[in-house]
Short mmCIF file of C-alpha atoms in Angstrom, two decimals:
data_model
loop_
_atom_site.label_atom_id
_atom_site.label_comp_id
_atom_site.label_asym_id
_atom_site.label_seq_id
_atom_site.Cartn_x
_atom_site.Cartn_y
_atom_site.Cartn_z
CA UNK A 12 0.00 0.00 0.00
CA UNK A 13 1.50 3.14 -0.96
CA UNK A 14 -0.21 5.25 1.23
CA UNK A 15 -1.06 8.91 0.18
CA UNK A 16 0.87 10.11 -2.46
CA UNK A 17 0.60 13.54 -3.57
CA UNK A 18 1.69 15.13 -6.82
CA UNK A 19 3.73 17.27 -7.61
CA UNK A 20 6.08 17.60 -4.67
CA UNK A 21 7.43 21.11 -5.77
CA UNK A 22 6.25 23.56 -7.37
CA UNK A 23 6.95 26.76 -8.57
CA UNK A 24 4.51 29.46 -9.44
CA UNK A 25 4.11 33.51 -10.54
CA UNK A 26 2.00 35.69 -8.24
CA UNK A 27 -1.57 36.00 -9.85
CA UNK A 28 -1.45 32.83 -11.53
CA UNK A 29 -3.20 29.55 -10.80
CA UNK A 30 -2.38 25.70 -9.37
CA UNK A 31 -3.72 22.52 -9.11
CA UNK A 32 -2.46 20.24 -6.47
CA UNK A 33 -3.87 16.25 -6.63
CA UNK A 34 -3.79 13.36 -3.82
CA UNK A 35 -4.89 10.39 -4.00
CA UNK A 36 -5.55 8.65 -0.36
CA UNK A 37 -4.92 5.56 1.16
CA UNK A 38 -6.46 2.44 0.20
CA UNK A 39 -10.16 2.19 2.12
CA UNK A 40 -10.04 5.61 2.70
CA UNK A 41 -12.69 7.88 1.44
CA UNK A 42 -12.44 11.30 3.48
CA UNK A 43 -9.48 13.40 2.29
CA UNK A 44 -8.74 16.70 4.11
CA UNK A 45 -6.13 19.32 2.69
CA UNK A 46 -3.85 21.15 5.34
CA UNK A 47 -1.45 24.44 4.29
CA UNK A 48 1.87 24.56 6.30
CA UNK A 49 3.45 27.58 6.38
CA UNK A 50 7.53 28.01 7.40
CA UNK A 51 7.59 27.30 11.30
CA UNK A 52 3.94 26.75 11.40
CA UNK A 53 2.12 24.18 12.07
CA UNK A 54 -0.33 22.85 9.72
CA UNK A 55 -3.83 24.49 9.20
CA UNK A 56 -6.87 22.83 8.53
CA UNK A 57 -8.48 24.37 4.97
CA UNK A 58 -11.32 22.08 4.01
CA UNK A 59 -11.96 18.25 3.70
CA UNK A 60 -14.10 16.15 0.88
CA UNK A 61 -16.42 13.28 1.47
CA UNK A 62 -18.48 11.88 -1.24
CA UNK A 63 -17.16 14.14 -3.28
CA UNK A 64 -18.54 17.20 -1.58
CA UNK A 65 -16.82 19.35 0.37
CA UNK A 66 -17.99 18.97 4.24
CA UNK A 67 -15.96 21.45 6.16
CA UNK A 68 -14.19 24.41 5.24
CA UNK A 69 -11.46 26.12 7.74
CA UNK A 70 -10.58 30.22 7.61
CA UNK A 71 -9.00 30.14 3.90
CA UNK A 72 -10.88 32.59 1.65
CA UNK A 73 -12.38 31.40 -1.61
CA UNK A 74 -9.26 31.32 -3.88
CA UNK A 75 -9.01 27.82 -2.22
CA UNK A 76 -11.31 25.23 -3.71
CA UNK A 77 -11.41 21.87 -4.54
CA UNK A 78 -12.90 18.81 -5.85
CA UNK A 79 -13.03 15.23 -4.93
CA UNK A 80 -13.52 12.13 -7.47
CA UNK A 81 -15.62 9.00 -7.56
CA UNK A 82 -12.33 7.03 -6.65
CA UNK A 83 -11.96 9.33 -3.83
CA UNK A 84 -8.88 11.39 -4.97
CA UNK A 85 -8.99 14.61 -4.40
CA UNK A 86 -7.49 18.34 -6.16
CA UNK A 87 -6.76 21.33 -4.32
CA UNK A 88 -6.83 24.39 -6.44
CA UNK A 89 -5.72 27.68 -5.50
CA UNK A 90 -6.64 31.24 -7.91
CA UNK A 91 -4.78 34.39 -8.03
CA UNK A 92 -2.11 32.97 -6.18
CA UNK A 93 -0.12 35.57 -3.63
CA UNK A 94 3.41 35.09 -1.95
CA UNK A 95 1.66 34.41 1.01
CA UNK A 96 0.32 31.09 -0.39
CA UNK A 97 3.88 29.98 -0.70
CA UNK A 98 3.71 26.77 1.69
CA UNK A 99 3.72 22.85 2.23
CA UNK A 100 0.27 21.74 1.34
CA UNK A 101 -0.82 18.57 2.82
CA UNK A 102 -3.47 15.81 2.07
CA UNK A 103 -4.81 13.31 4.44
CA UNK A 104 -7.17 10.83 3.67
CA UNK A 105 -9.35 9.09 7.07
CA UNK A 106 -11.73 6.39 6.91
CA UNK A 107 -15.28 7.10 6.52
CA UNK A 108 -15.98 10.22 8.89
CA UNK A 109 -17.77 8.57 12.17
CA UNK A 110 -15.41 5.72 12.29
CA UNK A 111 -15.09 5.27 16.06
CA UNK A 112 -11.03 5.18 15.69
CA UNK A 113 -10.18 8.79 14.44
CA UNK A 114 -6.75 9.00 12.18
CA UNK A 115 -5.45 10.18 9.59
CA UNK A 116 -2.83 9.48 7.28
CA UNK A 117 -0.95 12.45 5.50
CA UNK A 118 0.94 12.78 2.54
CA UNK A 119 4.15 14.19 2.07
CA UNK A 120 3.05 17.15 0.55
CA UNK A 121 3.62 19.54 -2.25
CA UNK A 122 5.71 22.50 -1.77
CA UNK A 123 4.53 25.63 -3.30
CA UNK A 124 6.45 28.69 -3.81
CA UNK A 125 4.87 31.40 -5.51
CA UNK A 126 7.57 34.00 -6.94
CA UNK B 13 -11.98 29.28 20.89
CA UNK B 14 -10.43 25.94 19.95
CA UNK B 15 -6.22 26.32 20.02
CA UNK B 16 -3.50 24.17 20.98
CA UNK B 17 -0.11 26.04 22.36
CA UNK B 18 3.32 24.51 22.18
CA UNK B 19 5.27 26.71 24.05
CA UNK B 20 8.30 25.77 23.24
CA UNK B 21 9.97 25.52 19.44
CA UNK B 22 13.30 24.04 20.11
CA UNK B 23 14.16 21.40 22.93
CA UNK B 24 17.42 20.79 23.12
CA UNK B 25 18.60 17.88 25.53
CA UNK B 26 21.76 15.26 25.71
CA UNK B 27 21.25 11.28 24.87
CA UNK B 28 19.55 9.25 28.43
CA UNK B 29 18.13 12.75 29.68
CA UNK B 30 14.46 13.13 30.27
CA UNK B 31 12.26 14.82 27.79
CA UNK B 32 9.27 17.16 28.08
CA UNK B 33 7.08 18.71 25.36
CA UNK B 34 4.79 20.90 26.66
CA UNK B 35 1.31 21.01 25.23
CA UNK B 36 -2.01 23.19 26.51
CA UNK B 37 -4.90 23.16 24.64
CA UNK B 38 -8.31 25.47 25.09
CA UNK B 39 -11.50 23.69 24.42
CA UNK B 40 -15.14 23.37 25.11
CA UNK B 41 -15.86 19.41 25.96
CA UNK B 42 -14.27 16.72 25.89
CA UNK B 43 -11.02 16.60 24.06
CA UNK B 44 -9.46 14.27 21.90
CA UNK B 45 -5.67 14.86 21.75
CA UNK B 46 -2.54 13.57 19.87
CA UNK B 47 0.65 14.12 19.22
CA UNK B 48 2.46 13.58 15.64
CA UNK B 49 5.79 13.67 14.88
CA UNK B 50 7.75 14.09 11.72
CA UNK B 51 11.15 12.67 11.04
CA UNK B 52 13.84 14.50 8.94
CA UNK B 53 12.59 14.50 5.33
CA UNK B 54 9.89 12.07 6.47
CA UNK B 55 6.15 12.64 6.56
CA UNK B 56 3.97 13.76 9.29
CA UNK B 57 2.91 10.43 11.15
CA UNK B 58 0.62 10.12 14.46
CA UNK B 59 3.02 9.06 17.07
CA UNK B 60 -0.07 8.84 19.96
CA UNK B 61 -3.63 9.56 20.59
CA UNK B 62 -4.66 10.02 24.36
CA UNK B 63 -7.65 8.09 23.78
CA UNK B 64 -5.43 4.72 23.47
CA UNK B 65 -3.52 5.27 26.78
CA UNK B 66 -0.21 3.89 24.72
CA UNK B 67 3.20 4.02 24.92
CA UNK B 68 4.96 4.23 21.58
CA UNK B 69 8.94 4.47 21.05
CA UNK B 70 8.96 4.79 25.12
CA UNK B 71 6.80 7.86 25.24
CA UNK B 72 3.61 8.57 26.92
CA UNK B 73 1.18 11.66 27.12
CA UNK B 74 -1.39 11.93 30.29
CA UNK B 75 -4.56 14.20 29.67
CA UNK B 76 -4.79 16.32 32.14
CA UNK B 77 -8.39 18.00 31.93
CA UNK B 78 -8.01 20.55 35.26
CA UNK B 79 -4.70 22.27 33.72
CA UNK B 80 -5.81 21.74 30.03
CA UNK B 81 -2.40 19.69 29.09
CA UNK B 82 -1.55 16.80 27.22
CA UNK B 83 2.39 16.68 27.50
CA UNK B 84 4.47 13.95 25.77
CA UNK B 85 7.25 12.52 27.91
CA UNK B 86 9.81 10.02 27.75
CA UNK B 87 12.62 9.17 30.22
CA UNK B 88 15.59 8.51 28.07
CA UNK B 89 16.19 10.48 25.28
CA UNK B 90 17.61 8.76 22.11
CA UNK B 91 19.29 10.38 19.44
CA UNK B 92 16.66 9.00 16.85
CA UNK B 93 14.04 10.84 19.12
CA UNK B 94 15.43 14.78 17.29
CA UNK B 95 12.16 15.35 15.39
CA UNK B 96 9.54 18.13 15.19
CA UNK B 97 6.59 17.26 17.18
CA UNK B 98 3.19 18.27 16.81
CA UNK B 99 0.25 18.55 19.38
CA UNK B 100 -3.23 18.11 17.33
CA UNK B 101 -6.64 18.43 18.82
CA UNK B 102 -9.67 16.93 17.10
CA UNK B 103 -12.67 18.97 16.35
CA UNK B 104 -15.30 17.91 13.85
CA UNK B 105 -12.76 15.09 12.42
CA UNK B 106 -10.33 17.98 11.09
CA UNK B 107 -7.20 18.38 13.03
CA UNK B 108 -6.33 21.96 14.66
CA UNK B 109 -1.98 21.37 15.29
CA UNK B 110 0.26 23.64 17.70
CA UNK B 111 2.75 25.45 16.23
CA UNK B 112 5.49 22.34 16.77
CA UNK B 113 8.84 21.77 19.14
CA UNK B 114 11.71 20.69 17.56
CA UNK B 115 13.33 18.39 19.69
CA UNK B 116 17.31 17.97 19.39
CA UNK B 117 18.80 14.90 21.28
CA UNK B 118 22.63 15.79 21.33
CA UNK B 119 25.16 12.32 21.87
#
């Protein structure tokens, strides 16, 4: 089982332009969430897709969206991209949301720098 | 508000010392805390969840709901212990994470 695996893993992008980050999860796994770690920060929570509709959503404006697929991978897109977007951006995937063992498994990321 | 606080970004003790990383979290209700660590060009892994009462690569974490904490320790330091760790506190299965401590285990 490869785990999460996330694509690219860097990345290099103008200010104003546009990206699309993709993860697929781990096998059984049909919840993926999407965290943004910024330089000595830990990671924050931006939103999370579960039959393919996005379920929660944390503080990131609308710039950030995404989309989940019927095999459960998942794209994180981010518009009009400014320096301050420049980050790690993580995906976890989690077995159905209510299973009574909470975990997740994370990805090792993509690393966005926006120039 | 929901926050976890690692005090502390860089821990810096000798091989066989005792290790403490602080964590304090604020929350309404009953928590559900863990800590994750992440290895040198390695990714982010769960290390232990309070829930399971574990011990994993000798370290343990006791929730203590009066002062709000949930502090990983471990008696002996190893060298393959220098790490960042995170504290993570569930809410609404998403994960809110301290800011990390980067723990350096000197020989």
């Amino acid at each position: 089982d490869a785990g999460v695996t996330q694509s690219p893993t860097h990345l290099i992008k103008t200010r104003g332009q546009q990206v699309t980050l993709r993860c697929s999860p781990k096998s059984g796994h049909d919840t993926v969430s999407w965290y943004q770690q910024a330089l000595g920060q830990g990671p924050q929570f931006i939103f999370q897709y579960y039959e393919e509709e996005e379920r929660q959503r944390g503080n990131f404006p609308d710039r950030f969206s995404g989309h989940q697929f019927p095999n459960y991978s998942s794209e994180l897109n981010v518009n009009a991209l400014l320096l301050g977007d420049s980050a790690l951006y993580l995906c976890a995937s989690s077995p159905e949301v209510g299973t009574p063992i909470f975990g997740y498994t994370f990805g090792s990321g993509t690393r966005l720098t926006v120039v | 508000a929901q926050r976890v606080t690692q005090p502390e970004k860089l821990l810096s003790v000798f091989k066989g010392a005792p290790v403490e990383l602080k964590c304090n979290y604020s929350y309404s209700g009953s928590p559900e805390l863990f800590w994750y660590v992440q290895y040198s060009r390695q990714r982010l892994q769960l290390l232990l969840r309070h829930i399971s009462r574990e011990s994993i690569k000798g370290f343990t974490a006791d929730l203590n709901k009066g002062e709000t904490s949930f502090h990983l320790k471990k008696p002996f330091a190893q060298e393959e212990d220098s790490a960042m760790y995170y504290c993570a506190l569930r809410s609404s299965d998403k994960l809110i994470f301290g800011t990390g401590t980067r723990l350096q285990v000197f020989p």
